[in-house]
C-alpha positions as a Python dict, from the first residue, in 0.01 Angstrom:
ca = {
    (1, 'X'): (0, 0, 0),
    (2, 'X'): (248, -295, 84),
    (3, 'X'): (572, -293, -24),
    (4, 'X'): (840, -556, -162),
    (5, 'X'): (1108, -608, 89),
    (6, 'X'): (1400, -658, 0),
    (7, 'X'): (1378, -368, -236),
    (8, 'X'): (1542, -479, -514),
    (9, 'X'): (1293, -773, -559),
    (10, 'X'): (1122, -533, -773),
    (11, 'X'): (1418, -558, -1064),
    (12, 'X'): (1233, -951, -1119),
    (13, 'X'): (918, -735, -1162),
    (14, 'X'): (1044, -530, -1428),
    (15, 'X'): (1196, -859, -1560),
    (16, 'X'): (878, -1048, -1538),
    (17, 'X'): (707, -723, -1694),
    (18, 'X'): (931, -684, -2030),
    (19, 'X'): (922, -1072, -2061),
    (20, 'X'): (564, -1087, -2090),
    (21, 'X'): (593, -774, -2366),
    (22, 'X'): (791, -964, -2542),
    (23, 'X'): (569, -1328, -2511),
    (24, 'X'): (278, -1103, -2564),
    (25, 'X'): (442, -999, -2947),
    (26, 'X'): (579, -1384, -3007),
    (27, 'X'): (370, -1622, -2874),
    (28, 'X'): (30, -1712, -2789),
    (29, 'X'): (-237, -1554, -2969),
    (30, 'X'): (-29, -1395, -3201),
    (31, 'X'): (245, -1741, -3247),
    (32, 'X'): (-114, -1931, -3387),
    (33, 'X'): (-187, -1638, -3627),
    (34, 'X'): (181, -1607, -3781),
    (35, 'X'): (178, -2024, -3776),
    (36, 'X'): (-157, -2012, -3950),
    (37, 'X'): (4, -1734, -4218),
    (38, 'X'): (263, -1975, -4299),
    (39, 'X'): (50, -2251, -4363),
    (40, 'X'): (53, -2427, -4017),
    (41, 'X'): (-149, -2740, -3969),
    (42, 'X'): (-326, -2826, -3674),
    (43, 'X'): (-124, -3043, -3542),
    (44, 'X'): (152, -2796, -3581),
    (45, 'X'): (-99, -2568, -3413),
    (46, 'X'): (-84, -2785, -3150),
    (47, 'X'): (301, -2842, -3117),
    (48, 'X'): (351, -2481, -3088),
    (49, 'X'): (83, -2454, -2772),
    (50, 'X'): (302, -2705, -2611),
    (51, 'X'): (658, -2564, -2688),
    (52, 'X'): (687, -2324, -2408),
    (53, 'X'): (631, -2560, -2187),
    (54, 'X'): (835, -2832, -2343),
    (55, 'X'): (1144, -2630, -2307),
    (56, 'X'): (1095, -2660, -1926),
    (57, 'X'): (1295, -2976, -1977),
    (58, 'X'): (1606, -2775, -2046),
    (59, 'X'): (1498, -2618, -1696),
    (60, 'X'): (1655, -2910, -1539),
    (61, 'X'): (1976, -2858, -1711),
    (62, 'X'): (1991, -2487, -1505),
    (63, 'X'): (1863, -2677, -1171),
    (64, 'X'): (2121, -2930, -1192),
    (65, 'X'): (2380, -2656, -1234),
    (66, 'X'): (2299, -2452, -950),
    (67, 'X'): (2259, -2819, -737),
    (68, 'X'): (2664, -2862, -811),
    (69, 'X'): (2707, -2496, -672),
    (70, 'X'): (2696, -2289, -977),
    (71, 'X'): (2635, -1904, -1003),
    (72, 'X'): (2248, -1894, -1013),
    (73, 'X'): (2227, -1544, -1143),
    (74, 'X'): (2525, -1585, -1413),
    (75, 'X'): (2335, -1925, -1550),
    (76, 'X'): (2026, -1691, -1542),
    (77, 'X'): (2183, -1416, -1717),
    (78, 'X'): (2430, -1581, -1970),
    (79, 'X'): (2112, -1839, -2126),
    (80, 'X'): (1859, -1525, -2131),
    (81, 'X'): (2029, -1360, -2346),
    (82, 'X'): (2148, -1609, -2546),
    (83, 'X'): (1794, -1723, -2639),
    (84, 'X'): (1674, -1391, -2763),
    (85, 'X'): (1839, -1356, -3104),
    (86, 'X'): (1607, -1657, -3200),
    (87, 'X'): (1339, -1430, -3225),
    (88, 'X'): (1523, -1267, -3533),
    (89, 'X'): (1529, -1562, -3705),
    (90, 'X'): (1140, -1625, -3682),
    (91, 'X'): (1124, -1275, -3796),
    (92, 'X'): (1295, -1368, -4074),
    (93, 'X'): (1026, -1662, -4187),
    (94, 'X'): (781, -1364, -4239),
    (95, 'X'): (937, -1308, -4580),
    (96, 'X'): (893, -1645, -4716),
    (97, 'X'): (520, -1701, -4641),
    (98, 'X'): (450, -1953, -4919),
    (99, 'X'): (766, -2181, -4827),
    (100, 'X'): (644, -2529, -4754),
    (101, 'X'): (871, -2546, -4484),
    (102, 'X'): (836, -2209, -4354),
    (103, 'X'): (582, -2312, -4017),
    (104, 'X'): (788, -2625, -3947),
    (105, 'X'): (1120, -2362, -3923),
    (106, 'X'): (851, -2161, -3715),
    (107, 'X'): (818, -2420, -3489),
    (108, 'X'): (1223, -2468, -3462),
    (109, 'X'): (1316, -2147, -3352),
    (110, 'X'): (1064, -2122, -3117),
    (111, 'X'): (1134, -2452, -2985),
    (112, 'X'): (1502, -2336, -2950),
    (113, 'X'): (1435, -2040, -2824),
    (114, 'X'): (1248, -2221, -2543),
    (115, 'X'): (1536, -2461, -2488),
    (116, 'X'): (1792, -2198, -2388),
    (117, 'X'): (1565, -1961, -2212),
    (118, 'X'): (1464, -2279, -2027),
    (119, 'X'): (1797, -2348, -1926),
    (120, 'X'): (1809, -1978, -1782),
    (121, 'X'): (1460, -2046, -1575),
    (122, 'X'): (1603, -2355, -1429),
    (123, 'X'): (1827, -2127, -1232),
    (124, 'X'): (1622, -1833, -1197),
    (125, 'X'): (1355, -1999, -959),
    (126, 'X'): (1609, -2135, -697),
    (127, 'X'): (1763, -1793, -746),
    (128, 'X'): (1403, -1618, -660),
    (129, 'X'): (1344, -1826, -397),
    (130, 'X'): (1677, -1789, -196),
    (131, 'X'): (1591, -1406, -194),
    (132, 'X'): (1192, -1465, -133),
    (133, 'X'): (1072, -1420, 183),
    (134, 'X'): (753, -1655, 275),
    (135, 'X'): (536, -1421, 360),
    (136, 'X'): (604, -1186, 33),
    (137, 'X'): (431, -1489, -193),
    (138, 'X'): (122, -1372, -259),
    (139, 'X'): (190, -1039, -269),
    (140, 'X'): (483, -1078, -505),
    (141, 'X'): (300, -1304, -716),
    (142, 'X'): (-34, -1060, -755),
    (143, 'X'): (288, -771, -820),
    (144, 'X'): (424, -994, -1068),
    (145, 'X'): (87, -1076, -1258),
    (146, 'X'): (8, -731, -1212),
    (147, 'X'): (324, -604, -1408),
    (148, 'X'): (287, -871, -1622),
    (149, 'X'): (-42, -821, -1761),
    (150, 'X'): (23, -450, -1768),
    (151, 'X'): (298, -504, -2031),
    (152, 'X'): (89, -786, -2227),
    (153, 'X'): (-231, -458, -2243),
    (154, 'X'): (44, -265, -2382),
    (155, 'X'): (187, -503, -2605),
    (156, 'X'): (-151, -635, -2776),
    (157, 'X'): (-263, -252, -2803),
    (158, 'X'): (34, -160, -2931),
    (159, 'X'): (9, -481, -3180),
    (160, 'X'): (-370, -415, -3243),
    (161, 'X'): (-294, -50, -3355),
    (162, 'X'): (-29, -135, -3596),
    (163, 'X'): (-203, -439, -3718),
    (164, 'X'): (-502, -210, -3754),
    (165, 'X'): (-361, 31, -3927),
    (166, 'X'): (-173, -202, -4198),
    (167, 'X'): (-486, -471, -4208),
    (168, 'X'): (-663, -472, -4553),
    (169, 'X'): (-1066, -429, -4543),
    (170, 'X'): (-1138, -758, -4434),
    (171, 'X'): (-897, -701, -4115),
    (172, 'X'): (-634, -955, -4277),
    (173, 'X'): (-238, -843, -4209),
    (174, 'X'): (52, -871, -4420),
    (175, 'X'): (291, -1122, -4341),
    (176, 'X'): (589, -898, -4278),
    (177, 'X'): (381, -738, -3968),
    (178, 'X'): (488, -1069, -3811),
    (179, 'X'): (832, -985, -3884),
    (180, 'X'): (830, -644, -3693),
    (181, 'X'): (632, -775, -3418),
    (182, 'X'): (918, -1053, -3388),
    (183, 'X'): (1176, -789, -3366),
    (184, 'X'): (998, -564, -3146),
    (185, 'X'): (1012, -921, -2876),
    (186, 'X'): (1385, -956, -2890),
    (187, 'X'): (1427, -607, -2794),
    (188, 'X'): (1205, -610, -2488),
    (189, 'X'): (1320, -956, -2416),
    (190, 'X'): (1711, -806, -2394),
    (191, 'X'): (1590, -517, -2176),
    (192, 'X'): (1401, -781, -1907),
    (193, 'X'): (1710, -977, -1933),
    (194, 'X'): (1877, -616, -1846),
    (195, 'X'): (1705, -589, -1522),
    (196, 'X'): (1820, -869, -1358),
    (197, 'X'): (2143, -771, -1331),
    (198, 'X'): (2057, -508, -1069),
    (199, 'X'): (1987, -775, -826),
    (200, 'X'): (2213, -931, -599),
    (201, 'X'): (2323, -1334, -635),
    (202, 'X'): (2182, -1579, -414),
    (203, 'X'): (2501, -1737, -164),
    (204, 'X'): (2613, -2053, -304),
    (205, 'X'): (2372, -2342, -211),
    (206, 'X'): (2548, -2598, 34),
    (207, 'X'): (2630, -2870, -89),
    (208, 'X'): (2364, -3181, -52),
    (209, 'X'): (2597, -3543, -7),
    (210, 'X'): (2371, -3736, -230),
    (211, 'X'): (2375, -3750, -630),
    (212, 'X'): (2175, -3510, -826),
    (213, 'X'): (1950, -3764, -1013),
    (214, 'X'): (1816, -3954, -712),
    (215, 'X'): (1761, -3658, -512),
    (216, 'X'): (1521, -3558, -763),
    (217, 'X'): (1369, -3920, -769),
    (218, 'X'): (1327, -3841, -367),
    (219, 'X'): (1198, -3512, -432),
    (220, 'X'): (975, -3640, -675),
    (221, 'X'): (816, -3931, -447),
    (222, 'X'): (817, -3673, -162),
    (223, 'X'): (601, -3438, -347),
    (224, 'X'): (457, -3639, -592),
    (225, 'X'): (101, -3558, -498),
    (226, 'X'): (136, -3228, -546),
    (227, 'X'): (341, -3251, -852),
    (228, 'X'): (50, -3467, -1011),
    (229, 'X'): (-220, -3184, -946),
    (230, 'X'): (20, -2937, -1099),
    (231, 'X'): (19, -3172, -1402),
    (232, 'X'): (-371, -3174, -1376),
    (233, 'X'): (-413, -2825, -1367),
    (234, 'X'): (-128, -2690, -1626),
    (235, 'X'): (-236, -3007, -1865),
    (236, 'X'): (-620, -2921, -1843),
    (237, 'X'): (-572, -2501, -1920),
    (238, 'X'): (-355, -2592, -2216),
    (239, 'X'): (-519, -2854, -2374),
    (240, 'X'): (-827, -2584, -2402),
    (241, 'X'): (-629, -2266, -2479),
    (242, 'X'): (-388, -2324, -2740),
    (243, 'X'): (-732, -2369, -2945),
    (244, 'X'): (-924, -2093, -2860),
    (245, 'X'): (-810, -1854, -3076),
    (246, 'X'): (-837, -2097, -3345),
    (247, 'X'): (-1232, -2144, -3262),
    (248, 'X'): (-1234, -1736, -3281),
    (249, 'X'): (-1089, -1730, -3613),
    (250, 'X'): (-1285, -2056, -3761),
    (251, 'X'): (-1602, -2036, -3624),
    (252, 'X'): (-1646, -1689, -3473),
    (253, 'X'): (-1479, -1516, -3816),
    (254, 'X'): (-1346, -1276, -3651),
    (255, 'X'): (-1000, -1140, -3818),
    (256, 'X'): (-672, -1174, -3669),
    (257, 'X'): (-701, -808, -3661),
    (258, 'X'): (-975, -774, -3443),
    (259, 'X'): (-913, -1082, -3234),
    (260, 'X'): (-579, -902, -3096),
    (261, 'X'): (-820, -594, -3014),
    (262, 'X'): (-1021, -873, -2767),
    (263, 'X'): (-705, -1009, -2623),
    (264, 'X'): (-662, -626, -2543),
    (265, 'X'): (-1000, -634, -2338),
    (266, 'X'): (-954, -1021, -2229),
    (267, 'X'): (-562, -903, -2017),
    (268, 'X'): (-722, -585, -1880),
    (269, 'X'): (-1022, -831, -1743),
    (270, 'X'): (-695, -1049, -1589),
    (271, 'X'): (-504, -759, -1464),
    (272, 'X'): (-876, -636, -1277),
    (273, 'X'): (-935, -1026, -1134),
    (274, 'X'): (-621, -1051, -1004),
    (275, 'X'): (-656, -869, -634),
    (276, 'X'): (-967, -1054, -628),
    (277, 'X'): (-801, -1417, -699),
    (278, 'X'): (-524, -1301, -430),
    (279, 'X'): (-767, -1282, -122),
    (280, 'X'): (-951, -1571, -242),
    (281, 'X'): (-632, -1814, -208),
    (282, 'X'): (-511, -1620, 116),
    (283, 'X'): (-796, -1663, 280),
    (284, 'X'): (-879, -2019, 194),
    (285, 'X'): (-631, -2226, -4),
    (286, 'X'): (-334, -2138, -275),
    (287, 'X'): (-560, -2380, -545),
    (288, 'X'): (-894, -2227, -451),
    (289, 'X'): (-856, -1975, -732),
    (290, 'X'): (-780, -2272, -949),
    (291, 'X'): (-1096, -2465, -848),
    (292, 'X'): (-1298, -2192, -889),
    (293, 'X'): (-1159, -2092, -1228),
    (294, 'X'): (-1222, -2435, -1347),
    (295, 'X'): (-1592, -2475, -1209),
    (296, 'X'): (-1646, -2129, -1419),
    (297, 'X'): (-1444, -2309, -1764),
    (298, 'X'): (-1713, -2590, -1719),
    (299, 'X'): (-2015, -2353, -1688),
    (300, 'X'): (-1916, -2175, -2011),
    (301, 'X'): (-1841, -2442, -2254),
    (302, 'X'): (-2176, -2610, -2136),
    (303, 'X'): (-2346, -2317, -2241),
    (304, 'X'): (-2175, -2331, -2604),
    (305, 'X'): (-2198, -2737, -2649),
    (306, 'X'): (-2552, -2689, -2574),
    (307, 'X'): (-2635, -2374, -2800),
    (308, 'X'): (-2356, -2345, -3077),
    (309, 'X'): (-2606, -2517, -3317),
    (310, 'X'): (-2890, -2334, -3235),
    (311, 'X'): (-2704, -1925, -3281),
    (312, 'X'): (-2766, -1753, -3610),
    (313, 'X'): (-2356, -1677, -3678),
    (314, 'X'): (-2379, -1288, -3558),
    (315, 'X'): (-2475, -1507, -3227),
    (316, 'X'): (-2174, -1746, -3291),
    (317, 'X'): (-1944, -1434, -3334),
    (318, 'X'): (-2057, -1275, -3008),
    (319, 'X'): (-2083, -1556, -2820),
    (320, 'X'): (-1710, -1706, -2913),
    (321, 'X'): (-1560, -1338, -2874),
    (322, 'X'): (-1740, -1330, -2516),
    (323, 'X'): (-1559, -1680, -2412),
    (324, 'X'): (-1276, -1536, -2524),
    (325, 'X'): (-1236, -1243, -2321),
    (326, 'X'): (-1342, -1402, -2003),
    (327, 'X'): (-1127, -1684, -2080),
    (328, 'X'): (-845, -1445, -1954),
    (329, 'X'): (-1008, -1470, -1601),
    (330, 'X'): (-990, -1777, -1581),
    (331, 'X'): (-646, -1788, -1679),
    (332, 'X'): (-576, -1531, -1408),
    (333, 'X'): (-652, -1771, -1119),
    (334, 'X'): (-522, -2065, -1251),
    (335, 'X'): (-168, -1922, -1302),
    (336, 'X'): (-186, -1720, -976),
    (337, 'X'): (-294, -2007, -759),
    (338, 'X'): (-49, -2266, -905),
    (339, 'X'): (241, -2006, -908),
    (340, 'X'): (142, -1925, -551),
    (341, 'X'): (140, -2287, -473),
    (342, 'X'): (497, -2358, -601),
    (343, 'X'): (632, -2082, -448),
    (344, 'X'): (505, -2191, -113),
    (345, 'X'): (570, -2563, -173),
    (346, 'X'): (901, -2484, -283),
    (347, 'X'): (1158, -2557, 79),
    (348, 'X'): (1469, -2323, 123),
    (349, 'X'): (1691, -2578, 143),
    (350, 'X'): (1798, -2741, -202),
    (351, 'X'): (1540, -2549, -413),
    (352, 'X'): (1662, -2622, -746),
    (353, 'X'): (1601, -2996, -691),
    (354, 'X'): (1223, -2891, -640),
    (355, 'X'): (1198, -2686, -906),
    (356, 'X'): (1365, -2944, -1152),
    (357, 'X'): (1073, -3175, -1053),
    (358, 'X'): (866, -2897, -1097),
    (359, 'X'): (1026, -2903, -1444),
    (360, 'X'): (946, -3249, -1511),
    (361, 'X'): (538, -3194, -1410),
    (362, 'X'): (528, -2888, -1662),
    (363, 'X'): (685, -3130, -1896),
    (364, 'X'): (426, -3407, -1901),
    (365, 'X'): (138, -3113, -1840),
    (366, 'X'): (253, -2994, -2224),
    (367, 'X'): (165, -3310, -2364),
    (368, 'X'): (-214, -3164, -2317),
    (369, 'X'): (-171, -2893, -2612),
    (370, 'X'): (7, -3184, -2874),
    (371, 'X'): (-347, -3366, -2708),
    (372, 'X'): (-535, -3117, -2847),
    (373, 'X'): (-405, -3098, -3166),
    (374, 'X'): (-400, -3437, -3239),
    (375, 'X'): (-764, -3428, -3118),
    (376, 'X'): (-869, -3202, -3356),
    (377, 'X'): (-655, -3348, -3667),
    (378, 'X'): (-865, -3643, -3590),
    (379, 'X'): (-1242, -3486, -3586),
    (380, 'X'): (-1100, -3270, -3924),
    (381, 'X'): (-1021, -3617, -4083),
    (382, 'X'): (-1371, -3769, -3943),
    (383, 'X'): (-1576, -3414, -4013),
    (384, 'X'): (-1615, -3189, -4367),
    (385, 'X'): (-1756, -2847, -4347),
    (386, 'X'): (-2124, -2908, -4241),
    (387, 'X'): (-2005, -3064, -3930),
    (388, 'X'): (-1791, -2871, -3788),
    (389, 'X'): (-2014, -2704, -3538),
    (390, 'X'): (-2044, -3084, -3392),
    (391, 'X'): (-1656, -3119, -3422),
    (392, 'X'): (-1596, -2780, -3154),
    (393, 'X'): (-1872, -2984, -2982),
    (394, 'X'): (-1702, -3308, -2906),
    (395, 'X'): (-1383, -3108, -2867),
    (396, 'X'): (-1554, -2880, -2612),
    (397, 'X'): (-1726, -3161, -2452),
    (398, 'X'): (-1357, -3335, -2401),
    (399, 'X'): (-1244, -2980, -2227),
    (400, 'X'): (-1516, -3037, -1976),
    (401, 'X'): (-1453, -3366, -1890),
    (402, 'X'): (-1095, -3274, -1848),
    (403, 'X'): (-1174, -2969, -1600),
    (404, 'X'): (-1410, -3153, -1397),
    (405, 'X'): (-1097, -3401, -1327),
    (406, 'X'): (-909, -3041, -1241),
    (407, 'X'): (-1173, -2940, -1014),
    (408, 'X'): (-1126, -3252, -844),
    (409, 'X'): (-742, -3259, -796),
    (410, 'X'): (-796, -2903, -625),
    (411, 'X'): (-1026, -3080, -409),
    (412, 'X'): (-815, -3318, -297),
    (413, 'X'): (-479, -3093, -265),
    (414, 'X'): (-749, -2907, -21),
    (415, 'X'): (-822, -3199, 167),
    (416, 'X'): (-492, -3364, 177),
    (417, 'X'): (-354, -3007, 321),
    (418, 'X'): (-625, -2998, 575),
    (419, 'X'): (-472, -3353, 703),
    (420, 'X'): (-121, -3243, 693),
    (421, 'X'): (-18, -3498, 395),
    (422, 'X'): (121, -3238, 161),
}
């Protein structure tokens, strides 16, 4: 087997590895069930799918520190742990379930959370990269995923057996499981924040003799192809997948309960795909993965547009836990191949300038989850319950439409490459 050299790259391993444990228990999947507990709407819904990535503003904030010649791996360390305890206070909403204002403080201290830990990730990249060498990419990346999705198995089985165990009959949880489940994040996300202090800083950037902001806005014009197909590509995923689980739960009826037991399956199905999605973008291009994910995305929601109405609902229950799970896949090459991509993008010199562009894409790409959930406060308002089949229609139709623009942006970041003009 290959190894990491330098060895201590493998400390942001177990970093990246006890992060996603703790993302696993406080966001995603399980974020849209607690929201939906406390009496989220869907634009809330919505809001929340775009958080995370909204706090990669604050990501800036880190990159401009290490620009002025900042300690990368202090910035990284003291704004980790800083945004932690935030989780405690989202436990803490658990206990007031029937609190009008209970989801909207929900969405607060998540969105703070993301706001410090953002400021820690805006030094952690240019940090990862100083200490990267080129031609560990992809095989750090598939490590990383690899760890990653390990910890999010454990984390959802560990989450579907307690959940399982407390559910009622009907597979419905108590709200205080939330509660626990937010606790159990802030622990692992202290410990991941506890491994990177085994590895060593980067040397202090030199400095560049131009200001910060218009270095970016060169950066920015420099790459601003490729910053636009990142925006593409991280827009198009989230618009679908912050409602996913929400067409599980409406349409497919399956309990929250049982819905964690297929995002068990649906990250051991990513964790599998990932040597697979590593070849594919070494061997052709570091977006291949993504194109191909996509063109797979469009094939599926064809298939339900077309048949939704025509499935007896065990058929609709099947069918909309089988998207689901395989969902995951397609997750898995999206997020490899863009990571990759960055990574490789990203020049030595002056990385956190990068980066903070980088930032700025990711920004504008979370627009596409608010998107959605605007979208779909819109067909509620239009729709009643007979409808609603025809309102996961249009909204699955819009997905499409959206991915086939994806699947074109890869395209061209292939041929533009090919040319030398990226």
């Amino acid at each position: 087997m290959q190894r990491l050299e330098p060895s201590f790259l493998r400390y942001f391993i177990y970093n990246s590895a006890w992060v996603s444990a703790m993302d696993t228990l406080a966001t995603g999947t399980l974020l849209t069930a607690y929201a939906l507990a406390l009496g989220a709407s869907s634009w809330l819904i919505g809001c929340l799918g775009a958080l995370p990535y909204m706090g990669t503003a604050a990501s800036m904030l880190g990159a401009y520190f290490v620009y002025k010649g900042m300690d990368a791996k202090k910035i990284t360390l003291i704004f980790s742990y800083a945004s932690r305890p935030f989780y405690l206070f989202g436990a803490l909403l658990a206990f007031f379930p029937s609190a009008s204002w209970a989801a909207i403080g929900l969405a607060w201290v998540i969105a703070l959370c993301y706001f410090t830990g953002g400021i820690s990730s805006g030094s952690y990249y240019p940090w990862l990269k100083s200490v990267l060498p080129a031609k560990q990419t992809y095989l750090f990346v598939q490590r990383k995923y690899t760890a990653s999705m390990g910890a999010h198995i454990g984390g959802f089985l560990s989450a579907f057996v307690f959940m399982k165990y407390w559910s009622d009959l009907n597979g419905n949880v108590p709200c205080a499981i939330y509660a626990i489940l937010f606790c159990c994040a802030c622990i692992c996300g202290l410990i991941g924040t506890a491994c990177l202090g085994h590895i060593p800083g980067s040397a202090k950037p030199c400095q560049v003799p131009i200001p910060a902001f218009k270095y970016i806005r060169i950066t920015v014009w420099h790459y601003k192809w490729f910053l636009t197909v990142c925006i593409v590509i991280l827009g198009s995923l989230l618009f679908m997948n912050t409602f996913v689980p929400v067409f599980v739960l409406q349409i497919g009826k399956w309990s929250v309960t049982w819905m964690t037991g297929l995002a068990v399956l649906g990250q051991f199905l990513f964790l599998l795909s990932l040597p697979w999605w590593k070849k594919m973008n070494e061997k052709t291009y570091s977006l291949c993965s993504c194109q191909v994910s996509f063109t797979i995305l469009c094939i599926l929601l064809s298939g339900l547009i077309f048949s939704l109405p025509l499935m007896t609902p065990k058929q609709v229950m099947t069918c909309s836990g089988v998207f689901f799970v395989l969902s995951f896949i397609t997750q898995a090459g999206i997020q490899a191949g863009l990571d990759g991509a960055v990574l490789l993008e990203a020049p030595k010199r002056s990385s956190s300038v990068f980066f903070a562009a980088v930032s700025c894409a990711k920004l504008i790409a979370a627009l596409g989850p608010a998107m959605a959930g605007i979208v779909w406060a819109l067909l509620n308002q239009m729709g009643n319950a007979v409808n609603l089949y025809r309102q996961w229609q249009f909204f699955f139709l819009l997905c499409v439409c959206i991915q086939i623009i994806a699947v074109i942006a890869c395209i061209s970041f292939e041929k533009r490459m090919s040319h030398g003009k990226i």
